[in-house]
GROMACS .gro file of N, CA and C in nm:
model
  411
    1UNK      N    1   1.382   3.675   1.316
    1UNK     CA    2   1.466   3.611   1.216
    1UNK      C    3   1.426   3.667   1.080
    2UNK      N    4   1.543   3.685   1.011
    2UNK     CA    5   1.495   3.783   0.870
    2UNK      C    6   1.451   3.636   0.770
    3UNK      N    7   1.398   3.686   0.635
    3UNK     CA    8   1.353   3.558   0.592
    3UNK      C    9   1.450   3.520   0.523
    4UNK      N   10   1.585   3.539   0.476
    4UNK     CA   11   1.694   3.466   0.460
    4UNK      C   12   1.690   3.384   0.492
    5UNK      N   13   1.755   3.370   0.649
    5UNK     CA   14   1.776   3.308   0.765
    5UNK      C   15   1.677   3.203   0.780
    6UNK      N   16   1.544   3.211   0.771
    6UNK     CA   17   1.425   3.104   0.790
    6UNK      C   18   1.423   3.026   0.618
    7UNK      N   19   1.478   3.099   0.534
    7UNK     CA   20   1.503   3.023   0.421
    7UNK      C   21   1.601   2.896   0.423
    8UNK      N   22   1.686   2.968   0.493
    8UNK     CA   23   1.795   2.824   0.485
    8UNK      C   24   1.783   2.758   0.635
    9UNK      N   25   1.723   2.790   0.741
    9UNK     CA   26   1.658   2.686   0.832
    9UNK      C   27   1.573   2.670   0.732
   10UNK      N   28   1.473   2.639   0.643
   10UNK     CA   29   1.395   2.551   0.607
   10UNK      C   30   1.429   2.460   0.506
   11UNK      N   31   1.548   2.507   0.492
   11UNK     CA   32   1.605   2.413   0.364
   11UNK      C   33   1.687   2.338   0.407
   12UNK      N   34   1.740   2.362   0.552
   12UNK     CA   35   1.823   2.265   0.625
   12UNK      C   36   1.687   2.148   0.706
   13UNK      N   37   1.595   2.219   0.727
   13UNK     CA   38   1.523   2.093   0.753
   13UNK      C   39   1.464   2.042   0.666
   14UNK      N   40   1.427   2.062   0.593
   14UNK     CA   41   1.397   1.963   0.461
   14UNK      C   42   1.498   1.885   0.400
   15UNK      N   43   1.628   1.932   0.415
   15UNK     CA   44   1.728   1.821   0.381
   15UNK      C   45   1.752   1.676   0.529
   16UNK      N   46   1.730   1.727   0.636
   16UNK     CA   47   1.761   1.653   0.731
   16UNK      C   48   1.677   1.550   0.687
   17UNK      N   49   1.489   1.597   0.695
   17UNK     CA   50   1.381   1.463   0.638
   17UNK      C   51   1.428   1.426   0.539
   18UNK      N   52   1.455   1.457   0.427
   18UNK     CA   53   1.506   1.354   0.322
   18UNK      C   54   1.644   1.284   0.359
   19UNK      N   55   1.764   1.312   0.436
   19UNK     CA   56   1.844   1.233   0.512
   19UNK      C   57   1.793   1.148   0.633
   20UNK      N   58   1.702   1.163   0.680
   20UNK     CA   59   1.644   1.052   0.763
   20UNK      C   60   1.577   0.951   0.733
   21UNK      N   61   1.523   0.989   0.601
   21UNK     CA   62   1.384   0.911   0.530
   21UNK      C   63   1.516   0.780   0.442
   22UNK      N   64   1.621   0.814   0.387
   22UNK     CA   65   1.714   0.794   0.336
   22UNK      C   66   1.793   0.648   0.422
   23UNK      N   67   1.841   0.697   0.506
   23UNK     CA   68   1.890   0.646   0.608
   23UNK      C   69   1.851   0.527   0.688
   24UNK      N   70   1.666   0.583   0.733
   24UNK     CA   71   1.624   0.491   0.790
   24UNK      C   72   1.572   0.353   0.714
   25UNK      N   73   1.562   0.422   0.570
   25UNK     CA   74   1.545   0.326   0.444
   25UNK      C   75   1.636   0.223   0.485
   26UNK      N   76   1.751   0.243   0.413
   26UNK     CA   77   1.855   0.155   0.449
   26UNK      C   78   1.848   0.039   0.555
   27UNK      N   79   1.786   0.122   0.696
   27UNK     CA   80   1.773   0.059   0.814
   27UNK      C   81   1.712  -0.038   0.789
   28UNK      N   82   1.584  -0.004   0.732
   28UNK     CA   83   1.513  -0.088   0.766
   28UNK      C   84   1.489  -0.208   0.653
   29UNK      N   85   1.604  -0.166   0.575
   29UNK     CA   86   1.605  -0.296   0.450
   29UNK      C   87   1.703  -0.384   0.484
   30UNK      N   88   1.785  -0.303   0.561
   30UNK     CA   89   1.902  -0.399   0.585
   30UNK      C   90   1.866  -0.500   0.728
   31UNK      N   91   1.760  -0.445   0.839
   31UNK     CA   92   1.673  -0.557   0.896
   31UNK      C   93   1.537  -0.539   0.922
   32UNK      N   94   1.493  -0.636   0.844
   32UNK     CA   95   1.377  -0.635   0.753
   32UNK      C   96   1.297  -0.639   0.951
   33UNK      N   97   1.364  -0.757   0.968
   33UNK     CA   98   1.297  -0.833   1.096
   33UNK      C   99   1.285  -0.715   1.243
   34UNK      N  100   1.411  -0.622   1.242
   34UNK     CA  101   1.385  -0.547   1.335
   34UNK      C  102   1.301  -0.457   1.436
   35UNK      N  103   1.269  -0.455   1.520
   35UNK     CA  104   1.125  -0.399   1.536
   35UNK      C  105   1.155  -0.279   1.682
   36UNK      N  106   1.306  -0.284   1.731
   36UNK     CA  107   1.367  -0.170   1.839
   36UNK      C  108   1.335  -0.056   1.770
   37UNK      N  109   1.311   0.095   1.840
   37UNK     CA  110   1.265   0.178   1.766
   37UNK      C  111   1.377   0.272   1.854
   38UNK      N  112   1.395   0.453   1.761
   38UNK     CA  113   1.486   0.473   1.786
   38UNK      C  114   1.430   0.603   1.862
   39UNK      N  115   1.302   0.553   1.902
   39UNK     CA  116   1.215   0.730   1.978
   39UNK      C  117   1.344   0.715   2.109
   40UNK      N  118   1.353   0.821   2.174
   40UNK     CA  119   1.410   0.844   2.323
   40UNK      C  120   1.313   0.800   2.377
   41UNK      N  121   1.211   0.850   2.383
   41UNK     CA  122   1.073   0.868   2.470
   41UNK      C  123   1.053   0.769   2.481
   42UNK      N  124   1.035   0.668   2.364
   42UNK     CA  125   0.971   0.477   2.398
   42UNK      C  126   1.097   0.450   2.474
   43UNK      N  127   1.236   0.434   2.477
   43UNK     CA  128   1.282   0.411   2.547
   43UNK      C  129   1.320   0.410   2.651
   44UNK      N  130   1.289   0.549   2.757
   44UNK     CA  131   1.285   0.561   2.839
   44UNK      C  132   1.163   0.556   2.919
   45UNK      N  133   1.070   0.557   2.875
   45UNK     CA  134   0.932   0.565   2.918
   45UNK      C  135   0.847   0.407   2.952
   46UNK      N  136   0.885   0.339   2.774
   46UNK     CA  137   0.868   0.198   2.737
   46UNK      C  138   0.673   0.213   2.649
   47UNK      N  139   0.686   0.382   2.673
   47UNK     CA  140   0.501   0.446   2.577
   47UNK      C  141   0.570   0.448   2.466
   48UNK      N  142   0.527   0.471   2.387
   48UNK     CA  143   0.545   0.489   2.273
   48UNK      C  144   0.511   0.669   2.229
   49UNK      N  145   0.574   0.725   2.169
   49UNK     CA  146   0.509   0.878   2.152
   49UNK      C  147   0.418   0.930   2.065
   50UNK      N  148   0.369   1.042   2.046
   50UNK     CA  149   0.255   1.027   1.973
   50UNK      C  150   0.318   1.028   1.790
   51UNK      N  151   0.450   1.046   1.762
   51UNK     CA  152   0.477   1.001   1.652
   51UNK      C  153   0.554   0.911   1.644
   52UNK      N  154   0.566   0.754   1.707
   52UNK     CA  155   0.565   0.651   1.722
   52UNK      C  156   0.529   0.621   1.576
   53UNK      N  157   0.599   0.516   1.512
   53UNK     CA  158   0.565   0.450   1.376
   53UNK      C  159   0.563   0.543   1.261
   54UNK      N  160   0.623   0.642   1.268
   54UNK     CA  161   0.578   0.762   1.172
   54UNK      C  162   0.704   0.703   1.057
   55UNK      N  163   0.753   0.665   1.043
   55UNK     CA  164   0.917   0.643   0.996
   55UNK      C  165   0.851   0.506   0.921
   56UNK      N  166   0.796   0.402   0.970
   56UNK     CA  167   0.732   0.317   0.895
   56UNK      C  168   0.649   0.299   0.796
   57UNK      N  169   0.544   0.454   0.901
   57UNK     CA  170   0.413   0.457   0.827
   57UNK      C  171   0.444   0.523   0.659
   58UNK      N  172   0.561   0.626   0.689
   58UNK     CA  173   0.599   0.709   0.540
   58UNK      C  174   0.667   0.605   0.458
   59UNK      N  175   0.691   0.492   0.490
   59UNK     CA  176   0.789   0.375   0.432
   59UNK      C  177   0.664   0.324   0.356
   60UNK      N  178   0.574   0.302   0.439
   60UNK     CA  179   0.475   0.193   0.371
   60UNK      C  180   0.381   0.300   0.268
   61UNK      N  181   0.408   0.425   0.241
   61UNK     CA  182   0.342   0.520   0.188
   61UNK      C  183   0.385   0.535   0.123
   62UNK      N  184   0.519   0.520   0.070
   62UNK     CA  185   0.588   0.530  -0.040
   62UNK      C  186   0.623   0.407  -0.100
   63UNK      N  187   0.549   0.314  -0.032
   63UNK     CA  188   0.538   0.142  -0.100
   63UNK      C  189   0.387   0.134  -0.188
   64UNK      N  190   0.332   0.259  -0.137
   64UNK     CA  191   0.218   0.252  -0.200
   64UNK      C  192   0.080   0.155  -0.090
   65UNK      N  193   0.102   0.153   0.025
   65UNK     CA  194   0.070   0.086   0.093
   65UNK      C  195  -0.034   0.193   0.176
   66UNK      N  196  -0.115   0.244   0.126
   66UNK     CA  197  -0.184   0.325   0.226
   66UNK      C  198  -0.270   0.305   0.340
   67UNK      N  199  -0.304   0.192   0.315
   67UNK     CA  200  -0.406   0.187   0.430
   67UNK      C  201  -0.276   0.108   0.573
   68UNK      N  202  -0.237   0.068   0.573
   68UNK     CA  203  -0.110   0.007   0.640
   68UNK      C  204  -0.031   0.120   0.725
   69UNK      N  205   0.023   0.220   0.627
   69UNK     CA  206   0.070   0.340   0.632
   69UNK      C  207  -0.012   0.420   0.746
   70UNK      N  208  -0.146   0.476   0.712
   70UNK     CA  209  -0.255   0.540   0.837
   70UNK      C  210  -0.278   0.474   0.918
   71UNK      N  211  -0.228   0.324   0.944
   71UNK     CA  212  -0.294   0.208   1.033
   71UNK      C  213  -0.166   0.268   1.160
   72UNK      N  214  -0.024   0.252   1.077
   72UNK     CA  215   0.075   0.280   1.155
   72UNK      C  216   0.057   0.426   1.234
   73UNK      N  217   0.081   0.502   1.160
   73UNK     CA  218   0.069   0.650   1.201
   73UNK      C  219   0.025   0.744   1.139
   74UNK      N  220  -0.062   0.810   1.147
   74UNK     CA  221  -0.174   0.902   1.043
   74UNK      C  222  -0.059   1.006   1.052
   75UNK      N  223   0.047   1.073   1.146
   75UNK     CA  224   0.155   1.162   1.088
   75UNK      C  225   0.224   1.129   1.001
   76UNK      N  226   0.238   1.005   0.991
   76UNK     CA  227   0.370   0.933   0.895
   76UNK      C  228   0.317   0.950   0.779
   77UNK      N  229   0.188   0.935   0.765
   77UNK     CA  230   0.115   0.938   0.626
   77UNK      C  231   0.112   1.072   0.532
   78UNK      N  232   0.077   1.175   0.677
   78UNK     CA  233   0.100   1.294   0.609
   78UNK      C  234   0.245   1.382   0.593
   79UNK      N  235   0.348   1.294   0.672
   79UNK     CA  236   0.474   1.372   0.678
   79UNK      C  237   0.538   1.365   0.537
   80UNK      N  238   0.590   1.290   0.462
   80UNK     CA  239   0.613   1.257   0.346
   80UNK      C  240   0.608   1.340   0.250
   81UNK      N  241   0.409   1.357   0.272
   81UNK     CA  242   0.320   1.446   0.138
   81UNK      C  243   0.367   1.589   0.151
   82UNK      N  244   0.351   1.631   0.302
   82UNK     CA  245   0.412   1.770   0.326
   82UNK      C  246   0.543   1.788   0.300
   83UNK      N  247   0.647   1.695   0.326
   83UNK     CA  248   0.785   1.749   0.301
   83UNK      C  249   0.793   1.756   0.205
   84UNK      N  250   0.753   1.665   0.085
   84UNK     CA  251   0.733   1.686  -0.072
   84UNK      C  252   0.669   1.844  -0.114
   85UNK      N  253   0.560   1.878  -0.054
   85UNK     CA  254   0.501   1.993  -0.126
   85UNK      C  255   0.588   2.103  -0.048
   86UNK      N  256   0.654   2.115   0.068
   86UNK     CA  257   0.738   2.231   0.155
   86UNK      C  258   0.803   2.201   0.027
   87UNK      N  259   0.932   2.142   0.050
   87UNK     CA  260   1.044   2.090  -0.082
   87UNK      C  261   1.026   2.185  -0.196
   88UNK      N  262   0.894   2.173  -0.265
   88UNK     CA  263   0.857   2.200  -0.399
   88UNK      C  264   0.834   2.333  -0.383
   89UNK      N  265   0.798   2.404  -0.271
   89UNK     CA  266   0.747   2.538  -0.288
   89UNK      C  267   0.879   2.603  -0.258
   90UNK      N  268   0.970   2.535  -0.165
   90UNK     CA  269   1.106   2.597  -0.133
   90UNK      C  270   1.185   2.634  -0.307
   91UNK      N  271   1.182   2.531  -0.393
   91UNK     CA  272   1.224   2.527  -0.494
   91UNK      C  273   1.186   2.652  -0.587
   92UNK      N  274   1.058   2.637  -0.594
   92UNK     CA  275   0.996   2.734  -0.627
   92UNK      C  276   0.987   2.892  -0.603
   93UNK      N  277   0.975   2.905  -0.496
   93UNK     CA  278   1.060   3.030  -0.457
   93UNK      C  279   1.174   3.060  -0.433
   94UNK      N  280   1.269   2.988  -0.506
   94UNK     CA  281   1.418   3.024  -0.483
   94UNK      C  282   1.435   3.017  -0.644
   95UNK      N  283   1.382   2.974  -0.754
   95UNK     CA  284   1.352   2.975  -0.872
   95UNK      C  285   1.268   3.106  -0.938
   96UNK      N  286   1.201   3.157  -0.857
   96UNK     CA  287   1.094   3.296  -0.908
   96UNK      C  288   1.148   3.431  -0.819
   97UNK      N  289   1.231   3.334  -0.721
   97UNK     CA  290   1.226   3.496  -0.596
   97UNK      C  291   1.101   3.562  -0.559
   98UNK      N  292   1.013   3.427  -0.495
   98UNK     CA  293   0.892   3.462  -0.445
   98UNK      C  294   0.928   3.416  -0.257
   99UNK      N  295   0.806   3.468  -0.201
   99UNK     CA  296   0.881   3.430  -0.098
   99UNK      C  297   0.678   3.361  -0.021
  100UNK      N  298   0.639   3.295  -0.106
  100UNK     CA  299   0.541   3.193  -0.055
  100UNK      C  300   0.537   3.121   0.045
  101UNK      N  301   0.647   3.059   0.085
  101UNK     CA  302   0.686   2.967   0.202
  101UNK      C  303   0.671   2.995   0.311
  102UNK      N  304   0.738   3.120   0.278
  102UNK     CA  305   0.779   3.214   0.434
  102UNK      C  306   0.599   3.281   0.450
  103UNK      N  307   0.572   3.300   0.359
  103UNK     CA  308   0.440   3.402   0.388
  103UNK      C  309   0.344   3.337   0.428
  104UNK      N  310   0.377   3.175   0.382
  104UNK     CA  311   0.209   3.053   0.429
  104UNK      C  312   0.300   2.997   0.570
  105UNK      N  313   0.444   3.002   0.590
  105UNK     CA  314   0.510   2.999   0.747
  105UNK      C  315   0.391   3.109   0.890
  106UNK      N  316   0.430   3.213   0.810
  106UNK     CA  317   0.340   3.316   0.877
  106UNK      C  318   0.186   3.362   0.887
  107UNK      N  319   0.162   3.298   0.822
  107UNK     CA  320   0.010   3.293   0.845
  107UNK      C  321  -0.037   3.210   0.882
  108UNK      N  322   0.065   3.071   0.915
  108UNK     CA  323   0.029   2.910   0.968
  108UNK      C  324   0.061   2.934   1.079
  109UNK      N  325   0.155   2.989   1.150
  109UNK     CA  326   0.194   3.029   1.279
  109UNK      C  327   0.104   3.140   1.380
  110UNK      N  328   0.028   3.228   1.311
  110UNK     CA  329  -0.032   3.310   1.334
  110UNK      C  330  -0.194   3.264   1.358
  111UNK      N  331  -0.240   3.113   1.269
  111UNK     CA  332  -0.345   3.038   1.308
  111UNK      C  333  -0.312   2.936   1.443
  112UNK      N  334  -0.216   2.892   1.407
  112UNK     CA  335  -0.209   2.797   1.529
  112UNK      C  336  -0.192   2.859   1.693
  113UNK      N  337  -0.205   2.990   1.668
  113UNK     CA  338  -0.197   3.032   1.835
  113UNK      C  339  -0.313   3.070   1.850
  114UNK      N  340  -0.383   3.088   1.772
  114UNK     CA  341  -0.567   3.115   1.829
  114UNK      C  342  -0.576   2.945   1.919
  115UNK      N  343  -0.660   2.965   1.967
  115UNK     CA  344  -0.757   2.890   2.065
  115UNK      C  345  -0.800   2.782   1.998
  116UNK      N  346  -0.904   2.827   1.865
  116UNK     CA  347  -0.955   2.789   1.816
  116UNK      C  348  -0.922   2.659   1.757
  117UNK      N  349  -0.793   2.691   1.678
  117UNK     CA  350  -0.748   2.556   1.598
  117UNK      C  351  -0.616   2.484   1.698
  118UNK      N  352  -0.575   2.539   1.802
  118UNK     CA  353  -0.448   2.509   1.865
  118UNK      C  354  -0.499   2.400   1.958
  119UNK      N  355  -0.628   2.438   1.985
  119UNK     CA  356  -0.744   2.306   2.087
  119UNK      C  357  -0.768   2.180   1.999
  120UNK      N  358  -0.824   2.190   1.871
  120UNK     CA  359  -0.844   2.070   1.821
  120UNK      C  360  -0.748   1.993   1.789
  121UNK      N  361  -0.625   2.099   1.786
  121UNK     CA  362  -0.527   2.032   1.695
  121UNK      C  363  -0.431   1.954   1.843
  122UNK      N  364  -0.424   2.005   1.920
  122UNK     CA  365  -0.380   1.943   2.016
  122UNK      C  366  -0.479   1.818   2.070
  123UNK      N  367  -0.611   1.834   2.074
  123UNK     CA  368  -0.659   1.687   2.103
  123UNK      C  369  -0.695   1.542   1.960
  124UNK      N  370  -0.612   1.610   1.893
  124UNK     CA  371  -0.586   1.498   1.766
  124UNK      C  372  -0.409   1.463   1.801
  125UNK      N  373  -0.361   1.544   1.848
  125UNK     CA  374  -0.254   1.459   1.873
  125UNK      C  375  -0.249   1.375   1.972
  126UNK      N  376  -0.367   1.412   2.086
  126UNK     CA  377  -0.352   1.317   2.203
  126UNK      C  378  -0.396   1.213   2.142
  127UNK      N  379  -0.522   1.211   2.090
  127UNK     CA  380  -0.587   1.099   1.994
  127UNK      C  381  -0.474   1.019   1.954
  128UNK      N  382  -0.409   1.035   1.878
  128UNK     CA  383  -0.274   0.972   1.818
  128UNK      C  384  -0.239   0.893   1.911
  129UNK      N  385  -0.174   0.944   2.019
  129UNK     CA  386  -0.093   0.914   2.114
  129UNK      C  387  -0.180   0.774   2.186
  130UNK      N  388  -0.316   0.808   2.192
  130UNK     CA  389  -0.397   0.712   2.274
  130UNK      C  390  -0.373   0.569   2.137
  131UNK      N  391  -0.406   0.604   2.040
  131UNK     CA  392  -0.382   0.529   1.898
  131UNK      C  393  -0.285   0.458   1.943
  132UNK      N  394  -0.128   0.582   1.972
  132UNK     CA  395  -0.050   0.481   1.935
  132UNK      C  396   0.005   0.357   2.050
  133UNK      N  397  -0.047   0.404   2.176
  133UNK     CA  398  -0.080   0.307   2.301
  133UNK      C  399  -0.146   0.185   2.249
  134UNK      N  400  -0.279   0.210   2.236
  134UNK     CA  401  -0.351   0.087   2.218
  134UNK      C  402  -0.330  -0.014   2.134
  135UNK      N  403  -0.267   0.053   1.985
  135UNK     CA  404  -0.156  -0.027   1.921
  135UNK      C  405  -0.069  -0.108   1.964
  136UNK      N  406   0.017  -0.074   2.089
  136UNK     CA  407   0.102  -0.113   2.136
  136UNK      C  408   0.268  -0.104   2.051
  137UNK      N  409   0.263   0.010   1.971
  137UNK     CA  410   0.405   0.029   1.907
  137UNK      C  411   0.463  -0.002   1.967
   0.00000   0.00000   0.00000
């Protein structure tokens, strides 16, 4: 994929999170009380997945609610912060005609297939997942 092309896939997913974040706002103001969740996976399964509560946790993170926020879902906590700084660098290099995004894309992709970090990083998500069990999301 040329980096055009991964430019505006990344700018189409960064608009989707801010249309979901948006959306589910709404949701969840309009029932406060609700607590059905909209994973496939919890529903068919009745587990919860390992980003279970993530949609809450960025709610209560942008309430300023942090410890609540990591209680829910330590992704939710960090999804937010990242789509904010992706967002900002997208901006940024479409403002300078730098192409940063794409170049920390490729060197983030190029770490995560070593061994090394693809092992830990996969048994922090199981972690999660066990998290978000014992929780009982």
């Amino acid at each position: 994929m040329n980096v055009r092309k991964t430019y505006l896939l990344f700018s189409l997913l960064a608009l989707t999170g801010y249309l979901w974040f948006f959306v589910s706002q709404q949701w969840l103001n309009a029932n406060p009380a609700k607590t059905s969740s909209v994973c496939l996976f919890k529903q068919m399964s009745g587990l919860p997945c390992p980003s279970c509560g993530s949609t809450r946790a960025a709610h209560a993170l942008m309430k300023g609610q942090v410890a609540d926020s990591f209680q829910l879902n330590p992704i939710g906590t960090l999804a937010p912060i990242v789509l904010l700084l992706f967002s900002l660098g997208l901006i940024r290099d479409f403002l300078f005609r730098k192409q940063d995004v794409y170049n920390l894309y490729r060197r983030l992709e190029l770490r995560l297939r070593q061994k090394a970090v693809a092992i830990p990083l996969t048994l922090l998500l199981l972690l999660n997942w066990c998290w978000n069990i014992y929780k009982g999301l």
